[in-house]
PDB file of C-alpha atoms in Angstrom:
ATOM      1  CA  UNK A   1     108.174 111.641 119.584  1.00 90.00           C
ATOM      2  CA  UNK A   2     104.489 111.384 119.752  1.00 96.00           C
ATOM      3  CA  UNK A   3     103.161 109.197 117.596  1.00 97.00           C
ATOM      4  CA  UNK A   4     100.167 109.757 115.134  1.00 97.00           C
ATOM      5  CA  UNK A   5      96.952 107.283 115.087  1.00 98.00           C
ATOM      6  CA  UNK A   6      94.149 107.707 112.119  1.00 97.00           C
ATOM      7  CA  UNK A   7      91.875 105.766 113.365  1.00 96.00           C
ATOM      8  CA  UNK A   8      89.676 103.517 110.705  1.00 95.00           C
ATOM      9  CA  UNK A   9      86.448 103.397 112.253  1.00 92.00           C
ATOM     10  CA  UNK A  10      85.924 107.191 110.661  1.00 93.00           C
ATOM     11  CA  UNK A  11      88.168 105.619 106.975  1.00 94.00           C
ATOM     12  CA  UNK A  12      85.637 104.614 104.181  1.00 94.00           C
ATOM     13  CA  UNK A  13      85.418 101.043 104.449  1.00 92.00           C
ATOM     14  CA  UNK A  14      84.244 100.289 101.233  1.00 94.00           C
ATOM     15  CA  UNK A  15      88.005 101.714  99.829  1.00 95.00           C
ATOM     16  CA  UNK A  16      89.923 100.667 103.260  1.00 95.00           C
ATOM     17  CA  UNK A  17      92.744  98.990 101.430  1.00 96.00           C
ATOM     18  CA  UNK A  18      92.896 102.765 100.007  1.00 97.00           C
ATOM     19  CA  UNK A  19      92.558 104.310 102.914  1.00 97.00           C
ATOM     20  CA  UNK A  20      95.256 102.557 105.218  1.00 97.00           C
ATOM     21  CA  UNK A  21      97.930 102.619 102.065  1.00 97.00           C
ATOM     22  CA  UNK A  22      97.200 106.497 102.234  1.00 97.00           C
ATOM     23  CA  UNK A  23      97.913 107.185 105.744  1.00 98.00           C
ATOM     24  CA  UNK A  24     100.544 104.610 106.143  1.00 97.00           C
ATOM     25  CA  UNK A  25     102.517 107.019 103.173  1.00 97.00           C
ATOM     26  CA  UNK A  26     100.990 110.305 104.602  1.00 97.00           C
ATOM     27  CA  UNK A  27     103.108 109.150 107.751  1.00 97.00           C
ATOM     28  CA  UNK A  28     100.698 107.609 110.249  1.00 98.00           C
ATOM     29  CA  UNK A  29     103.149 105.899 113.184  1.00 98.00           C
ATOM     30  CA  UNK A  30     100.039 103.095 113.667  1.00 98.00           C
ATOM     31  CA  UNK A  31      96.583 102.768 113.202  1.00 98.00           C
ATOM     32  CA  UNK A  32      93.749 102.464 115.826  1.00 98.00           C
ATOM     33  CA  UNK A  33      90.823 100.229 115.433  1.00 97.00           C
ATOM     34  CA  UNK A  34      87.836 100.325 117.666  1.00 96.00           C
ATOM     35  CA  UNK A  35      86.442  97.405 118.402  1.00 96.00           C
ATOM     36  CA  UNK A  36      82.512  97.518 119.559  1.00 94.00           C
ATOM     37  CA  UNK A  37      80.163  94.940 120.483  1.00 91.00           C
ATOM     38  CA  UNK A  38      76.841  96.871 120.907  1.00 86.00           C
ATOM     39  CA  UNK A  39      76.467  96.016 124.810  1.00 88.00           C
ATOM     40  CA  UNK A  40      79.496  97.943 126.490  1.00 89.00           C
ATOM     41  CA  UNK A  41      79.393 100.615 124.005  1.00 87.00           C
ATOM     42  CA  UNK A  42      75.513 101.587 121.726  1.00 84.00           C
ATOM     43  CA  UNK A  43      77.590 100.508 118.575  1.00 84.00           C
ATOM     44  CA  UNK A  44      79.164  97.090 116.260  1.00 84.00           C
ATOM     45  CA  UNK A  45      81.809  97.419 114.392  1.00 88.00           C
ATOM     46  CA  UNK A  46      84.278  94.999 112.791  1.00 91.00           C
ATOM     47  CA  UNK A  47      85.835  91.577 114.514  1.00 94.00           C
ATOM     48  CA  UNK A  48      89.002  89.419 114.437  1.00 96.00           C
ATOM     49  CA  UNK A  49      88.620  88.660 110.644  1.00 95.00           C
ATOM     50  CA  UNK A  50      88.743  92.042 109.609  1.00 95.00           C
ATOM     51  CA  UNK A  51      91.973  92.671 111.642  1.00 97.00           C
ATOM     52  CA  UNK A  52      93.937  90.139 109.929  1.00 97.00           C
ATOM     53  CA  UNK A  53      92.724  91.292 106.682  1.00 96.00           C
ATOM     54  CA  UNK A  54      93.965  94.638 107.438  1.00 97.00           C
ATOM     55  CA  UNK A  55      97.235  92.847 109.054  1.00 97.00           C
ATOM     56  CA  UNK A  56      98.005  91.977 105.568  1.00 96.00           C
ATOM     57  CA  UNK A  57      97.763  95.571 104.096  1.00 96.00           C
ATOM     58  CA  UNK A  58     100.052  96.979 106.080  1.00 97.00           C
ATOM     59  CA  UNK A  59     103.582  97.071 108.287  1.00 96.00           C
ATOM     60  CA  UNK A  60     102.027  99.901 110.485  1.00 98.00           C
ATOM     61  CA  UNK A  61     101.139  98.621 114.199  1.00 98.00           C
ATOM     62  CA  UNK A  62      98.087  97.806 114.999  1.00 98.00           C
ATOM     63  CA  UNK A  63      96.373  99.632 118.037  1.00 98.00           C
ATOM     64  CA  UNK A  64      93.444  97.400 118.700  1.00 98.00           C
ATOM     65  CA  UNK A  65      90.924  98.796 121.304  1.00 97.00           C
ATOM     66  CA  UNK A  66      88.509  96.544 123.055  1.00 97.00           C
ATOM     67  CA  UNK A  67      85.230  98.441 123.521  1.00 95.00           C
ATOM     68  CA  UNK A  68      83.455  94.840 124.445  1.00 95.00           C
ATOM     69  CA  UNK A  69      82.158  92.684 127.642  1.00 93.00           C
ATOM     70  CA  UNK A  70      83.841  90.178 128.472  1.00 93.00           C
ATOM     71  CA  UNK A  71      87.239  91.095 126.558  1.00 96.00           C
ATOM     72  CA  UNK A  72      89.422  88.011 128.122  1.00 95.00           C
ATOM     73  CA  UNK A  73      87.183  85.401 125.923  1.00 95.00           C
ATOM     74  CA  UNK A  74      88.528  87.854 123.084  1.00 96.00           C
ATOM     75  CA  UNK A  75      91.975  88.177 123.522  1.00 97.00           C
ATOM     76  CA  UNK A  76      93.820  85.666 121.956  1.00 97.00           C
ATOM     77  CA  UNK A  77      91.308  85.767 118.210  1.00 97.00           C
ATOM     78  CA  UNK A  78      92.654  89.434 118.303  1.00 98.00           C
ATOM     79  CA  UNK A  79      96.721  89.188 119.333  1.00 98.00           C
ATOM     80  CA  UNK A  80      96.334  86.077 116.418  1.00 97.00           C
ATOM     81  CA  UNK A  81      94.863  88.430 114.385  1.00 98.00           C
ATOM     82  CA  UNK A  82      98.011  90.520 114.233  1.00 97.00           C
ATOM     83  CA  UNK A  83      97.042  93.117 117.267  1.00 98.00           C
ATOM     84  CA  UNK A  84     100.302  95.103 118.317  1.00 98.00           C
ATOM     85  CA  UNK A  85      98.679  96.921 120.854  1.00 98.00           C
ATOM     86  CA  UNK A  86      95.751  95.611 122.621  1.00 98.00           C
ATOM     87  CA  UNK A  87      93.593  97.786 125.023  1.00 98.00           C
ATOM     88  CA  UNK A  88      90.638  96.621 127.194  1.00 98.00           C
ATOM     89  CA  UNK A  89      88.966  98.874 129.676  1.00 97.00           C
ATOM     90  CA  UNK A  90      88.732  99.204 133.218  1.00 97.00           C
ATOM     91  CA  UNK A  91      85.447  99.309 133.099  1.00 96.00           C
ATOM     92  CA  UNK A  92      84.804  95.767 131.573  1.00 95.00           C
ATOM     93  CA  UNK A  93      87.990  94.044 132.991  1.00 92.00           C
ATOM     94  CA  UNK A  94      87.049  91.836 135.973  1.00 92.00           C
ATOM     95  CA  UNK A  95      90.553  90.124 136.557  1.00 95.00           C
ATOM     96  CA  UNK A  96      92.387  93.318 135.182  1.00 97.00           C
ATOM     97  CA  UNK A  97      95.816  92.232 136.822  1.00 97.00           C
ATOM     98  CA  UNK A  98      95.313  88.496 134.914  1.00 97.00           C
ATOM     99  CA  UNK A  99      94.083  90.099 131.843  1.00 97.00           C
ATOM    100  CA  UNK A 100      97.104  92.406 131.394  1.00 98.00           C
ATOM    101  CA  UNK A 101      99.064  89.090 132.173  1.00 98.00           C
ATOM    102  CA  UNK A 102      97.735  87.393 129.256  1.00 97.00           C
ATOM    103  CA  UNK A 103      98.693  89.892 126.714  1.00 98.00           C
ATOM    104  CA  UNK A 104     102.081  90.645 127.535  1.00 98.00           C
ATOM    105  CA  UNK A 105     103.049  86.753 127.867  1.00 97.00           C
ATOM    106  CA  UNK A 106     102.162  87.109 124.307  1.00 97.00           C
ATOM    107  CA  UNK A 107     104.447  89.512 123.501  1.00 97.00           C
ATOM    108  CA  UNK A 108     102.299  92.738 122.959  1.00 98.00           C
ATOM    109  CA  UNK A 109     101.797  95.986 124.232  1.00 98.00           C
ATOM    110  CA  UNK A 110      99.006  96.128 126.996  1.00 98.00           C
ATOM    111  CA  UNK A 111      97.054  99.090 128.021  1.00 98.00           C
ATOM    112  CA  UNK A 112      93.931 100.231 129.980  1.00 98.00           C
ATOM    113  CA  UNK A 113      91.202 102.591 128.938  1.00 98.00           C
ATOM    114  CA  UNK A 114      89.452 104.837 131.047  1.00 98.00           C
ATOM    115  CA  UNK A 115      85.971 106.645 130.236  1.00 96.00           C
ATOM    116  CA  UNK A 116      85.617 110.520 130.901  1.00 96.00           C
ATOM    117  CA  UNK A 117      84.201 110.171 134.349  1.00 95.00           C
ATOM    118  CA  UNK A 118      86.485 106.768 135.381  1.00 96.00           C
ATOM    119  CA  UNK A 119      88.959 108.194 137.433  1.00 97.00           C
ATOM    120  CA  UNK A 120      93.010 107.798 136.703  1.00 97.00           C
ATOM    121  CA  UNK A 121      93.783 106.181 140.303  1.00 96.00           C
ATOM    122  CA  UNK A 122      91.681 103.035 139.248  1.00 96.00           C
ATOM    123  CA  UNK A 123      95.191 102.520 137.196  1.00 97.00           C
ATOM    124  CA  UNK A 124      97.012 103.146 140.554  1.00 95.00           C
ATOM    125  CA  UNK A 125      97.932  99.258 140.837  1.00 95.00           C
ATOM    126  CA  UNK A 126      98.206  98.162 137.260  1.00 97.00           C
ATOM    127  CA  UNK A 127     100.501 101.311 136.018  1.00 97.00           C
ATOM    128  CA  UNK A 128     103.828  99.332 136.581  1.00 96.00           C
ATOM    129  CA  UNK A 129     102.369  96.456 134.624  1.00 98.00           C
ATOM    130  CA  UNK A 130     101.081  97.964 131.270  1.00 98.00           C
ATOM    131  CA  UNK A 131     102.760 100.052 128.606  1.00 98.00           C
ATOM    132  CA  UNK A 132      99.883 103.150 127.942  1.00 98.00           C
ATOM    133  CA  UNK A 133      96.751 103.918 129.780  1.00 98.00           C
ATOM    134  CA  UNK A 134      94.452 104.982 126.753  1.00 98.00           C
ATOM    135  CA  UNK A 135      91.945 108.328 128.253  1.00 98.00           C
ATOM    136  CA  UNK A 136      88.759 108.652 126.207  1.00 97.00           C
ATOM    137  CA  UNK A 137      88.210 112.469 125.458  1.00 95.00           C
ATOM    138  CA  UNK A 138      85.051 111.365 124.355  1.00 94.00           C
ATOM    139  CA  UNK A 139      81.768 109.079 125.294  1.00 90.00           C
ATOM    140  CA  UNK A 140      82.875 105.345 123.674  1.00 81.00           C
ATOM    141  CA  UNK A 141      80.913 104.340 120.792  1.00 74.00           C
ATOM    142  CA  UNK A 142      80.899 106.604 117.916  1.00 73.00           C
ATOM    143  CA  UNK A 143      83.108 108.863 116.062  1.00 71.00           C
ATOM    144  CA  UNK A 144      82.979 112.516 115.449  1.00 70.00           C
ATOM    145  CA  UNK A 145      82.107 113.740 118.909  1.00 79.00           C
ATOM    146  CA  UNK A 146      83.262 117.019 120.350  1.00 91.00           C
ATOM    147  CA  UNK A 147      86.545 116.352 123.135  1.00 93.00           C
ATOM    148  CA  UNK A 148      85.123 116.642 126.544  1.00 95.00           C
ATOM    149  CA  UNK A 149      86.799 119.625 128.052  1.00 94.00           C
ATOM    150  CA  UNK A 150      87.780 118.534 131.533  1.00 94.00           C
ATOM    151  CA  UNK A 151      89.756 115.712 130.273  1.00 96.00           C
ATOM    152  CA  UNK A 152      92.565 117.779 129.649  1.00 97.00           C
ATOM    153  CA  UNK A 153      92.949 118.183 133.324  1.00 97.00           C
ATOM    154  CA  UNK A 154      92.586 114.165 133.691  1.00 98.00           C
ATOM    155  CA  UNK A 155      95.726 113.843 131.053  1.00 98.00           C
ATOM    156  CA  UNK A 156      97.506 116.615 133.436  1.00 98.00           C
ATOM    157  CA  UNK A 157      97.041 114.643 136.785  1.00 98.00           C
ATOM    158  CA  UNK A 158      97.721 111.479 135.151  1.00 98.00           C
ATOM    159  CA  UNK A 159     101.276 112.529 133.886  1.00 98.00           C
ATOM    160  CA  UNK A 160     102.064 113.752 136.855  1.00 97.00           C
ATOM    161  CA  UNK A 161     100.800 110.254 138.300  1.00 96.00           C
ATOM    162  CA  UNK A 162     102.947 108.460 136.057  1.00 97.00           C
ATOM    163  CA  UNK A 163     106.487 110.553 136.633  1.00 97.00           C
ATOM    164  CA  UNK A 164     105.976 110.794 140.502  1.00 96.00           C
ATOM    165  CA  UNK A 165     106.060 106.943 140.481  1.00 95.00           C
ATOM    166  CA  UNK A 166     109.117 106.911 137.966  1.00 97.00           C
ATOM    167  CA  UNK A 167     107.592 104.845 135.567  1.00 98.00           C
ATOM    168  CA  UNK A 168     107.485 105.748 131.434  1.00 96.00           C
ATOM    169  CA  UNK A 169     104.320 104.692 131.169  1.00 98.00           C
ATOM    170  CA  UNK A 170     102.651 106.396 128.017  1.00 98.00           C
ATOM    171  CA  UNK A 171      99.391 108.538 127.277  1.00 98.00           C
ATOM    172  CA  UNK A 172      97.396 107.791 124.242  1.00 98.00           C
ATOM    173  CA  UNK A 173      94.115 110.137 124.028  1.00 98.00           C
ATOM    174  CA  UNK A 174      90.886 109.479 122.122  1.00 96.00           C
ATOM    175  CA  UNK A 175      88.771 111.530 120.972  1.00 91.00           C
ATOM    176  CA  UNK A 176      87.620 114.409 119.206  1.00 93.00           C
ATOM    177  CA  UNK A 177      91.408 115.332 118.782  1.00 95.00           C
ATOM    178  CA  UNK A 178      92.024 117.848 115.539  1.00 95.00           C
ATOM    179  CA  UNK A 179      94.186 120.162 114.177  1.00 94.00           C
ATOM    180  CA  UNK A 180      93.157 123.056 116.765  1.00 94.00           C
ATOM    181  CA  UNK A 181      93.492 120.981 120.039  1.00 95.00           C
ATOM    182  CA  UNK A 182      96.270 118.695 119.268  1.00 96.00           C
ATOM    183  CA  UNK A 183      99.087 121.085 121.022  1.00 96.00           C
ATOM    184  CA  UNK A 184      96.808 121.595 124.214  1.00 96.00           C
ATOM    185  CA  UNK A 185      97.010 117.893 124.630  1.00 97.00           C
ATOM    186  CA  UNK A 186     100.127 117.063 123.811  1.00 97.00           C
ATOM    187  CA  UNK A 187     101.331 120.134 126.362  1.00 96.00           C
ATOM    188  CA  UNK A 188      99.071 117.913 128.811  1.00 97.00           C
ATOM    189  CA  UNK A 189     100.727 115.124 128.273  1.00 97.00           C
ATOM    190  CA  UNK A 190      99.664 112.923 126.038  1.00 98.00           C
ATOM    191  CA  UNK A 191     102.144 110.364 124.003  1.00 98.00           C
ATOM    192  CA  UNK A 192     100.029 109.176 120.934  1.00 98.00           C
ATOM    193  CA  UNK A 193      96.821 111.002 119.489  1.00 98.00           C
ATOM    194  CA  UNK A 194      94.244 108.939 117.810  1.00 97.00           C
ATOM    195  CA  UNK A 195      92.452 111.127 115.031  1.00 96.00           C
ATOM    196  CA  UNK A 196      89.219 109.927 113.406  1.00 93.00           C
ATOM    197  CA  UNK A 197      86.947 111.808 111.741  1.00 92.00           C
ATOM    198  CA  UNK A 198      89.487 115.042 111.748  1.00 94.00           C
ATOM    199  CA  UNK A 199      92.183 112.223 109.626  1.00 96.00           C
ATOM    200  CA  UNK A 200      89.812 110.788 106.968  1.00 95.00           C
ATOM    201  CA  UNK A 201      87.132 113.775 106.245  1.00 94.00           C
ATOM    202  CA  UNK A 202      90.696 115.727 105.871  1.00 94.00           C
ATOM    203  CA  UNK A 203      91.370 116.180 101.597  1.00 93.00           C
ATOM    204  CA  UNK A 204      95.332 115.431 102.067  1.00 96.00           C
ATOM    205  CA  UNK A 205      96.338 113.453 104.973  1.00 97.00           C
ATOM    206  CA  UNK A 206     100.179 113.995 103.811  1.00 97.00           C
ATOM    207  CA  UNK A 207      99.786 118.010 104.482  1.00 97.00           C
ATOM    208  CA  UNK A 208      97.323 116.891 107.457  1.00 96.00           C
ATOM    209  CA  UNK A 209     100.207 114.886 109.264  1.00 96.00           C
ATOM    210  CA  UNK A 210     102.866 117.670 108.340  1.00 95.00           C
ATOM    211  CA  UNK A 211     100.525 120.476 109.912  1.00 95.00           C
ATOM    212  CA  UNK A 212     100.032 118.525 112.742  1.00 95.00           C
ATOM    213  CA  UNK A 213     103.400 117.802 113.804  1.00 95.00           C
ATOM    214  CA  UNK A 214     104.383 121.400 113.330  1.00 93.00           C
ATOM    215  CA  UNK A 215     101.725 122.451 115.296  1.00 90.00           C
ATOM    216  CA  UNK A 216     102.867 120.244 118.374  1.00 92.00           C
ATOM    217  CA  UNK A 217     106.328 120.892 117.592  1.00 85.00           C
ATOM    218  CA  UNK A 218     107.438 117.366 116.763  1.00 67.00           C
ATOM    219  CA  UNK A 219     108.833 116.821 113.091  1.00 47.00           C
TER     220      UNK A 219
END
């Protein structure tokens, strides 16, 4: 089933309690938070501490997406802040192979992003050792942008990637993802849709979710 990701960089932070308790009951399979230091990505948002505060709100998994330098000196203040899924990018990954190491000896699920114009065989070597590759549909940095359109090809070729080497590697995809695209890309391929600004600016994320999942036929 493809799971469902509001993610909280477009909730209102100053009711985020509110806001998580109201898509964890809407039916939200795990919540994505975007992680930004200002150098990788034109953009700061929130650090460790504010994980493990949200860690306490609520059972949902955590989808925790490194948009920073350096993300190895990182890693372990964000799997001990209650990350269930931890992402870094190819892009900012050095020792990818050792990096991907690290979080899975710690028990979580590891994936890799990719940019728009990074291209899906720079996984080629690192696909049998991670659980999702995570495909921006939009430039990194802030919420509310339009999905780029040739990415849907890029989540085509990489499932296709993926099956021809027998692995069940999944597809989360990022970005400008609403209620009119969402079947397109999960016809692509894609295994979990993060939703931002299309989740939180929506007046009932309950009827939201339902909509949704009859749209992409997946109850």
């Amino acid at each position: 089933m493809v799971k469902i990701a509001p993610s909280i960089l477009s909730a209102n932070f100053l009711n985020l309690e509110k806001e998580i308790n109201a898509a964890e009951k809407a039916g939200a399979d795990m919540l994505h938070i975007d992680i930004m230091d200002g150098h990788f990505v034109p953009n700061i948002t929130i650090g460790p501490f504010i994980v493990e505060s949200i860690r306490k709100t609520t059972s949902l998994p955590l989808d925790v997406h490194l948009m920073i330098e350096e993300p190895d000196r990182y890693l372990m203040d964000f799997i001990n802040a209650g990350a269930d899924y931890l992402t870094v990018h190819y892009e900012t990954s050095i020792h990818l192979h050792r990096t991907i190491q690290q979080i899975k000896e710690c028990g979580k699920k590891a994936g890799v992003s990719l940019n728009p114009a990074t291209s899906i065989l720079c996984v080629e070597y690192i696909l049998p050792d991670i659980d999702f590759v995570l495909l921006m549909s939009v430039n990194p940095g802030f919420g509310g942008q339009e999905f780029i359109p040739h990415v849907m090809h890029k989540i085509t070729a990489l499932k296709k990637f993926i099956r021809n080497k027998g692995l069940s590697t999944l597809i989360e995809v990022d970005g400008g993802i609403k209620l009119e695209n969402a079947k397109d890309v999960v016809s692509a391929g894609a295994d979990i849709l993060v939703m931002g600004s299309a989740f939180f600016n929506s007046n009932d994320y309950r009827a939201l979710i339902k909509k949704l999942r009859k749209n992409i036929g997946n109850r």
